[in-house]
Structure formats: C-alpha cells, structure tokens
mmCIF file of C-alpha atoms in Angstrom:
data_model
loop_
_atom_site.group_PDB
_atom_site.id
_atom_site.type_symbol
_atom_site.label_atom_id
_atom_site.label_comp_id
_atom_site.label_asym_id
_atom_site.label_seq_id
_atom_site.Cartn_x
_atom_site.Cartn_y
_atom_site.Cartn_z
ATOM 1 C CA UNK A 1 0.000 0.000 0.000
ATOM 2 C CA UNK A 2 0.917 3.324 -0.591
ATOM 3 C CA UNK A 3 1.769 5.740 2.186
ATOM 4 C CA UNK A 4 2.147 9.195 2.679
ATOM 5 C CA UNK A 5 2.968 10.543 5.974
ATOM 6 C CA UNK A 6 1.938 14.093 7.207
ATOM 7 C CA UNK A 7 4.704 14.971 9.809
ATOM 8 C CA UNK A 8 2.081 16.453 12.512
ATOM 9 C CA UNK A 9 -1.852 16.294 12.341
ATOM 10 C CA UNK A 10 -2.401 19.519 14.361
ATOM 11 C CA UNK A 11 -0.490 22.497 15.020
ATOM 12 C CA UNK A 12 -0.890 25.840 16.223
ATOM 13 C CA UNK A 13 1.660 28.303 15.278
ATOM 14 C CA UNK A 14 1.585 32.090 16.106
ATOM 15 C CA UNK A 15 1.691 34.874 13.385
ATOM 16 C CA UNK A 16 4.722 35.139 11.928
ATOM 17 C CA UNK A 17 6.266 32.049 13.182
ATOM 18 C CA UNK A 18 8.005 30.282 10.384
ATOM 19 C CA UNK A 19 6.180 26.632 9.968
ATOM 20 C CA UNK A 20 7.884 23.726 8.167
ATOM 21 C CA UNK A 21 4.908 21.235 6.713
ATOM 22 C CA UNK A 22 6.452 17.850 6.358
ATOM 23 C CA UNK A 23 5.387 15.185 3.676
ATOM 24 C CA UNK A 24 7.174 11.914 2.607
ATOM 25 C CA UNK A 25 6.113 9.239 0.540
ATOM 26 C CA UNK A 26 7.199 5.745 0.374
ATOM 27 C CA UNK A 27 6.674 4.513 -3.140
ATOM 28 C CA UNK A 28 9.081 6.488 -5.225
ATOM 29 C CA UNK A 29 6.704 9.015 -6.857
ATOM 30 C CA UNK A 30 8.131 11.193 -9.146
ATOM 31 C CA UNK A 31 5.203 13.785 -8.447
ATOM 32 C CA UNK A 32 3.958 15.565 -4.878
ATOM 33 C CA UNK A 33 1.643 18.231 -4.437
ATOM 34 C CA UNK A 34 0.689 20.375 -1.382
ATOM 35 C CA UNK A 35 -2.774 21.722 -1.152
ATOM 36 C CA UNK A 36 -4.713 23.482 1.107
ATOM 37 C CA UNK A 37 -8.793 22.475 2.051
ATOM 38 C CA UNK A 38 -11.195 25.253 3.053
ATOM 39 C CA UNK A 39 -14.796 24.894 3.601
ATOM 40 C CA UNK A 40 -17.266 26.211 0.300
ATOM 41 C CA UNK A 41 -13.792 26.400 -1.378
ATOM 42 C CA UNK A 42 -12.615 22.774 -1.772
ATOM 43 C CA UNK A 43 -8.774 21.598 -2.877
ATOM 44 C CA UNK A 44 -6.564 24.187 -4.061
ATOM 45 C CA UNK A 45 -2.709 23.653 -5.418
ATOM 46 C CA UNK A 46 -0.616 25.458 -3.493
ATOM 47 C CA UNK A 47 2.628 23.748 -5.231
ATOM 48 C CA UNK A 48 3.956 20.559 -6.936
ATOM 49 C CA UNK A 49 6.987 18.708 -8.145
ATOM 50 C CA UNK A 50 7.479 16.963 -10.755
ATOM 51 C CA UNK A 51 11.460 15.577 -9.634
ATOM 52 C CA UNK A 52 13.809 16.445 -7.013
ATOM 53 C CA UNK A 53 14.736 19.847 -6.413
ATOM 54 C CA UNK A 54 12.160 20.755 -8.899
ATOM 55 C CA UNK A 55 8.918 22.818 -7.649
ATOM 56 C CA UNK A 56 6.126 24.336 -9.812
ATOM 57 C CA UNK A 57 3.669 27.017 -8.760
ATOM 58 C CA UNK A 58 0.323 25.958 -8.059
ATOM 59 C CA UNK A 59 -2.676 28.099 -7.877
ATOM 60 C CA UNK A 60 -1.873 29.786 -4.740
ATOM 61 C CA UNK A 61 1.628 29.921 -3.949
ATOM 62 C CA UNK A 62 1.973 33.455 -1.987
ATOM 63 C CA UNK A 63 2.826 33.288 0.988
ATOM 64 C CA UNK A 64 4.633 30.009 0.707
ATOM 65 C CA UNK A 65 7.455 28.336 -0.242
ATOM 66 C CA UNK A 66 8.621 24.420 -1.090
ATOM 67 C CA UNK A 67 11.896 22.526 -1.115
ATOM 68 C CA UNK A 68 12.437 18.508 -2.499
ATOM 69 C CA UNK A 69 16.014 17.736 -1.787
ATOM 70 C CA UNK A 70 15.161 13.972 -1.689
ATOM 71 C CA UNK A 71 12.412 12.283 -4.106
ATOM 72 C CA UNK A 72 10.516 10.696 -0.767
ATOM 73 C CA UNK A 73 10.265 14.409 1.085
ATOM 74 C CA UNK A 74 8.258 17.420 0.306
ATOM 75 C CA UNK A 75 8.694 20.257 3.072
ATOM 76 C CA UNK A 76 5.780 23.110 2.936
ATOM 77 C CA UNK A 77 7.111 26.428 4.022
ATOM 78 C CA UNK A 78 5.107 29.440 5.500
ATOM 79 C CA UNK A 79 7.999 31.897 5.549
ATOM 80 C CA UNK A 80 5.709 34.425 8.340
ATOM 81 C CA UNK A 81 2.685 32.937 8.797
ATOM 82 C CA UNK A 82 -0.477 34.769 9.391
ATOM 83 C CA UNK A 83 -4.282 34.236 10.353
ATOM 84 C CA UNK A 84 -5.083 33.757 6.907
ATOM 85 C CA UNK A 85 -3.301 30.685 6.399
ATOM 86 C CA UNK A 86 -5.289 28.918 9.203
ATOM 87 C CA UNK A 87 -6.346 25.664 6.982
ATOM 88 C CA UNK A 88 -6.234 22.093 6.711
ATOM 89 C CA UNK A 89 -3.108 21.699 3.996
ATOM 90 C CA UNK A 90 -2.716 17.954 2.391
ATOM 91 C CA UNK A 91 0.031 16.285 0.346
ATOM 92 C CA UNK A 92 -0.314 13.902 -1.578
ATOM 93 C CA UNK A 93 1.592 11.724 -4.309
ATOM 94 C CA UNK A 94 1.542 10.462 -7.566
ATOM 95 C CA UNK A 95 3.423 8.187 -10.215
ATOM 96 C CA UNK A 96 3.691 9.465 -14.151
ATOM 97 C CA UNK A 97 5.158 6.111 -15.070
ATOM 98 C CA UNK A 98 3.319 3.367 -13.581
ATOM 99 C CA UNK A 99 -0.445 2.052 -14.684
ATOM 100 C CA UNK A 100 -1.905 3.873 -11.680
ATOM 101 C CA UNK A 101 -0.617 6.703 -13.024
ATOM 102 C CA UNK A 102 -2.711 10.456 -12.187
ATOM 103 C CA UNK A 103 -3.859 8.792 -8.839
ATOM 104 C CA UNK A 104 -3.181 11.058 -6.166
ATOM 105 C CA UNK A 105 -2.408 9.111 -2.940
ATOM 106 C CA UNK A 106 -2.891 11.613 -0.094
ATOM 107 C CA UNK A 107 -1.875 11.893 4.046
ATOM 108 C CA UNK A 108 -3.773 12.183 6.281
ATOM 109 C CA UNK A 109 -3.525 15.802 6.717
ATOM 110 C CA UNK A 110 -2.007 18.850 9.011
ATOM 111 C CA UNK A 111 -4.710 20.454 10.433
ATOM 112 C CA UNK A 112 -2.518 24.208 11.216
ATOM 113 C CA UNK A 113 -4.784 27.359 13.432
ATOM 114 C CA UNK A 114 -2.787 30.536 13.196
ATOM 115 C CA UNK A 115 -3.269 32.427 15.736
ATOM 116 C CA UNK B 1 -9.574 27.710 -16.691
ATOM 117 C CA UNK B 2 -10.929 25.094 -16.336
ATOM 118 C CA UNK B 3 -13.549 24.285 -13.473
ATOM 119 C CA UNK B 4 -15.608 21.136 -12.541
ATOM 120 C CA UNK B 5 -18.907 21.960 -10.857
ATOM 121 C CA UNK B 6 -20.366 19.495 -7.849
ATOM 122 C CA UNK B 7 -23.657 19.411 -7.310
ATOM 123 C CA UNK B 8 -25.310 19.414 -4.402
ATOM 124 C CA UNK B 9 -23.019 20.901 -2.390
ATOM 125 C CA UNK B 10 -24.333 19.264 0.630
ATOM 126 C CA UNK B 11 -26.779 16.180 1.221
ATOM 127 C CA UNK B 12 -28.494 14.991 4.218
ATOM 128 C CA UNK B 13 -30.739 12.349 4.131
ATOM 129 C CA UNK B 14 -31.804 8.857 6.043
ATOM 130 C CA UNK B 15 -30.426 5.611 5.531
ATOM 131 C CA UNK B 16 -31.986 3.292 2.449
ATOM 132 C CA UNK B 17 -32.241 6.206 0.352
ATOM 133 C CA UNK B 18 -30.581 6.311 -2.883
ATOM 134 C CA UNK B 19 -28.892 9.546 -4.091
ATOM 135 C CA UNK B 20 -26.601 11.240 -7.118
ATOM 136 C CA UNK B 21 -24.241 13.595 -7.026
ATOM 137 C CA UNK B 22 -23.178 15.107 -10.250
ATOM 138 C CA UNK B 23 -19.705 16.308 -11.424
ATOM 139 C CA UNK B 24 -20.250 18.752 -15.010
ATOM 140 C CA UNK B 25 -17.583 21.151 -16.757
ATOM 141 C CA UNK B 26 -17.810 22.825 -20.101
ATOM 142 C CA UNK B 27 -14.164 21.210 -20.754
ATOM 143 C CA UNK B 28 -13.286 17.656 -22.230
ATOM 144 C CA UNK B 29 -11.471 15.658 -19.358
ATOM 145 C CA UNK B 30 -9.332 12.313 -20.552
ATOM 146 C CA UNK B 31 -10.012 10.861 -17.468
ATOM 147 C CA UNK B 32 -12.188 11.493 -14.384
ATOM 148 C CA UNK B 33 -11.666 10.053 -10.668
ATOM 149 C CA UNK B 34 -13.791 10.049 -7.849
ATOM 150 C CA UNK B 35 -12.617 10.418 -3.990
ATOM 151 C CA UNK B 36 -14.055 10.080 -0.979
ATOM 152 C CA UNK B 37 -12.839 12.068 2.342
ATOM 153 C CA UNK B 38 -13.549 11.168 5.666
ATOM 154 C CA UNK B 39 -13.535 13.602 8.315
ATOM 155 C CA UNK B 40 -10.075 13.972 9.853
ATOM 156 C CA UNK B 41 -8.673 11.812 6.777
ATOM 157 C CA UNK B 42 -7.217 12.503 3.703
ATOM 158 C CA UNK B 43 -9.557 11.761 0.061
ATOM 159 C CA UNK B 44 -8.870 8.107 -1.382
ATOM 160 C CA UNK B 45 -9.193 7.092 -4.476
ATOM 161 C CA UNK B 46 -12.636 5.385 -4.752
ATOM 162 C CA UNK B 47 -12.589 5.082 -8.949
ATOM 163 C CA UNK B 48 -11.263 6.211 -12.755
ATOM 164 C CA UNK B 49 -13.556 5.922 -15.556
ATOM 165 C CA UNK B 50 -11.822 6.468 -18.592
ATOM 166 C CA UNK B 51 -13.912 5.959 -21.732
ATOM 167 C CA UNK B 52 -16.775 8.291 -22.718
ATOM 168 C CA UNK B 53 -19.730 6.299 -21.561
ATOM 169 C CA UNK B 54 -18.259 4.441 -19.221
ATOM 170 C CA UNK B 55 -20.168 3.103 -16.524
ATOM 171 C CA UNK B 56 -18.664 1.426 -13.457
ATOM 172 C CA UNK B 57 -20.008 -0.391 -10.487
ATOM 173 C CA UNK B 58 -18.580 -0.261 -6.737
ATOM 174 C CA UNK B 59 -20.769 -2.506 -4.809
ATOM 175 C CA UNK B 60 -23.797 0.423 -4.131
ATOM 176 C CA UNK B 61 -22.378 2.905 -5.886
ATOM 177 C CA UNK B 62 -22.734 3.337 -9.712
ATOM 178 C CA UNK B 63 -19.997 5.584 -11.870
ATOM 179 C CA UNK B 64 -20.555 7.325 -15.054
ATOM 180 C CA UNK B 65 -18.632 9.286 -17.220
ATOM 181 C CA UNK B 66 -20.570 11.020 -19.875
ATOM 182 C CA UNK B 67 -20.129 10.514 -23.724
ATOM 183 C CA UNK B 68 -18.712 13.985 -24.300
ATOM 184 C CA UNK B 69 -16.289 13.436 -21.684
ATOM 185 C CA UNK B 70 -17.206 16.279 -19.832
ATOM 186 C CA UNK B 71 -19.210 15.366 -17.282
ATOM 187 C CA UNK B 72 -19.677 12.279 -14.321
ATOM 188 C CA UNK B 73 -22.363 11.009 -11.873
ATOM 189 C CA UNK B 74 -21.989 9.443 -8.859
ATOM 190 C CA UNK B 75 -25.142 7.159 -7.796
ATOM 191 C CA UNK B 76 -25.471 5.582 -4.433
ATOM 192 C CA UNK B 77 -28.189 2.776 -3.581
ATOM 193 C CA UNK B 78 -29.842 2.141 -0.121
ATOM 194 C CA UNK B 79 -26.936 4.630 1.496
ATOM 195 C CA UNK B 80 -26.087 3.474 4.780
ATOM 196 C CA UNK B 81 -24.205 5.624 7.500
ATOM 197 C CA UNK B 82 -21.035 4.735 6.415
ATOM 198 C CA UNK B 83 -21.435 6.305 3.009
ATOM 199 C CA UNK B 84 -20.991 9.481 4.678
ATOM 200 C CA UNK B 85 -17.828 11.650 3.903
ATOM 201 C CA UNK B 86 -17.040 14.547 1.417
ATOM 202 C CA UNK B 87 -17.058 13.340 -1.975
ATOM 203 C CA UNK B 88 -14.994 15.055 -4.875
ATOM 204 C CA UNK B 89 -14.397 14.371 -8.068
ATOM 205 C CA UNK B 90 -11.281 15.188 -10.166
ATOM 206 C CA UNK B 91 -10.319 15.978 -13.787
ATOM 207 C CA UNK B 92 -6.937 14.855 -16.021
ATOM 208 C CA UNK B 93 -7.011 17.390 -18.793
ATOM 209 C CA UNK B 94 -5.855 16.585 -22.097
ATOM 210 C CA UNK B 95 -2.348 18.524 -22.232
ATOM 211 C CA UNK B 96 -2.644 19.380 -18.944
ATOM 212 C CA UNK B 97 0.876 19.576 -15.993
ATOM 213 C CA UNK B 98 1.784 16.440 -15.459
ATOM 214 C CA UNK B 99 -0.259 14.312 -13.082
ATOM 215 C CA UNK B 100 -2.149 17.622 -12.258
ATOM 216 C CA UNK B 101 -5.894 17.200 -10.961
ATOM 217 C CA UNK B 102 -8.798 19.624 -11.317
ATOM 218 C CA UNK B 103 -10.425 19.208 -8.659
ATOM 219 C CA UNK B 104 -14.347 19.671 -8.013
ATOM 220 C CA UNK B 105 -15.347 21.899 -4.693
ATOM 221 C CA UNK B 106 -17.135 18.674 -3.264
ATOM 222 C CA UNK B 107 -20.592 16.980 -1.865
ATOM 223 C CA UNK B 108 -21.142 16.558 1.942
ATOM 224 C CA UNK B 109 -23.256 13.889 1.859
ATOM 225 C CA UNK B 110 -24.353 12.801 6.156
ATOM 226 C CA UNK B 111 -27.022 9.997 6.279
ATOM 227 C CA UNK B 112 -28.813 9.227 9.119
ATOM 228 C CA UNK B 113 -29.330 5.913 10.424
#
C-alpha cells in the first residue's frame, strides 16, 4: 500500500512564526503536491513537483514556499505565517510512469490554526 | 480555466435512500476520478472511468462518465451511515501539468441511520 505521511496532524503556530509542513512518501513518486482544504472552497494547489529539487507554482503559492532535496520528502514552508493561512493543507503523491498513473495518494492531513 | 462543478453541495438524508451527485464542466477531461474524504482523513481514491460512456459499479455505488467526456455522476443505492464523507471528483485534462488534478469543490453527503 501506498503511504504518505503528514509529519504532525495539528499544530498551532503564532503569526509570523516560520512553519515547516512535512510530507514523505514511500513509493518512489516522481510527483507531490501540497494543497490546502477550506470549507465552500474545496482543494486548491498550493505547489507541486514533478522531480527532485524541482517545484512548480500551483494556484496559490503566496505566501509560501517548497523545497524537495530527496524524491521521498516534500517540506511546505510558511515563511511568516499569518491568520489567513489557518487551513487544513494535504500532500499527496503520484506516479507518471506506472499504470496507476494520475492517482493522487494523499496523508492524512495537518490540520494548522494561526493564531 | 478550467472548473468542474459538484452538485449538491451538501446532502443529508436517512439511511436506504438512494442519491446522485453530479460532477459537469464545459471542458473535455481524458479521465475522471472520484474520492471520498472522511472527516479527519485525507480523500482516497474510490474510482477512474476512462472511456466516454463508461459506466462502473462499486458494490452500491454506480460511476458514469458522460459521452462527451465532460461530465460524471456518482449514484449511491440504499446509502447506509457509512457512506458518509465529502465526496470530490477530479479531472486529467488533455495537455494538462503532469499528473495535475482539477479538482471539483465537493458533496457533503451525512445519512442518518
């Protein structure tokens, strides 16, 4: 089975705290993404990576930052994090190559309050 | 850009009802995927349909992908309790990032026992 670990399921950070999100995957997935989950708003791509030290904007990237320096380990970065950013953010992985390929496997999630 | 619209966006009802959520866009998808979420979990994968037409079967709950490609129901028969959960559905677009998702906003579906 695949797994994908979420580093901590809740945390509360104050603003403008720096926060590390931690994410690794155990089937050698090329692809991760982060995203964060907000209610009436639904799943929304914060970024991805398509390879190791590789990242890709997603459709909300301000405010963070990423960094793959092994192909297992996606880090999440909120560089000063603020009230705003209170949300439940998910990672999740996926394989171009195999047959399963454009299934996202996800954690379980980090459910992070700003306060 | 290209959306997918779920609809409802929220479902109560009682147990032994049957229900259908619908996932529609105005753009062609090569593929379409269906997740459930429970709360406190992560979505997992519950099917793909692939081929315009397709329909696929999941014990009580019927898949369909429509001939256009652009659109997918979800059916559920009898729902019991444990059918409840947040239930999205999720694009691949032809030329789209690799292994990116569009992802629909999502149907709260709660049934009572």
């Amino acid at each position: 089975d695949v797994k994908v670990t979420q580093s901590s399921r809740y945390l509360v950070k104050r603003t403008g705290e720096k926060v590390f999100l931690e994410c690794v995957q155990d089937m050698d997935h090329e692809n991760m993404f982060w995203y964060r989950q907000d209610p009436g708003l639904g799943l929304r791509l914060i970024y991805f990576s398509y390879d190791v030290k590789m990242k890709e904007k997603g459709d909300i990237p301000e405010g963070y930052s990423v960094s793959r320096e092994k192909k297992e380990r996606f880090s999440l970065i909120l560089e000063s994090a603020s009230t705003n950013q209170t949300s439940m953010y998910l990672c999740a992985s996926s394989s171009w190559t195999s047959s399963a390929k454009n299934i996202q496997y996800f954690g379980a999630g980090t459910r992070l309050s700003v306060l | 850009t290209q959306l997918l619209e779920q609809s409802p966006q929220f479902l109560s009802i009682q147990e032994g009802e049957n229900l259908t959520v619908y996932c529609n866009s105005s753009s062609v998808f090569s593929s379409l995927q269906w997740y459930r979420q429970e709360p406190g979990e992560g979505p997992v994968l519950l099917v793909t349909v692939v081929t315009g037409g397709e329909v696929k079967k999941l014990k009580r709950l019927t898949f369909q992908f429509g001939d256009a490609r652009k659109d997918s129901s979800l059916h559920i028969t009898a729902a019991q309790p444990g059918d409840t959960g947040l239930y999205l559905c999720a694009g691949v677009s032809y030329g789209g990032s690799q292994g990116n998702l569009i992802f629909g906003k999502g149907t709260k579906l709660s049934v009572k026992p």
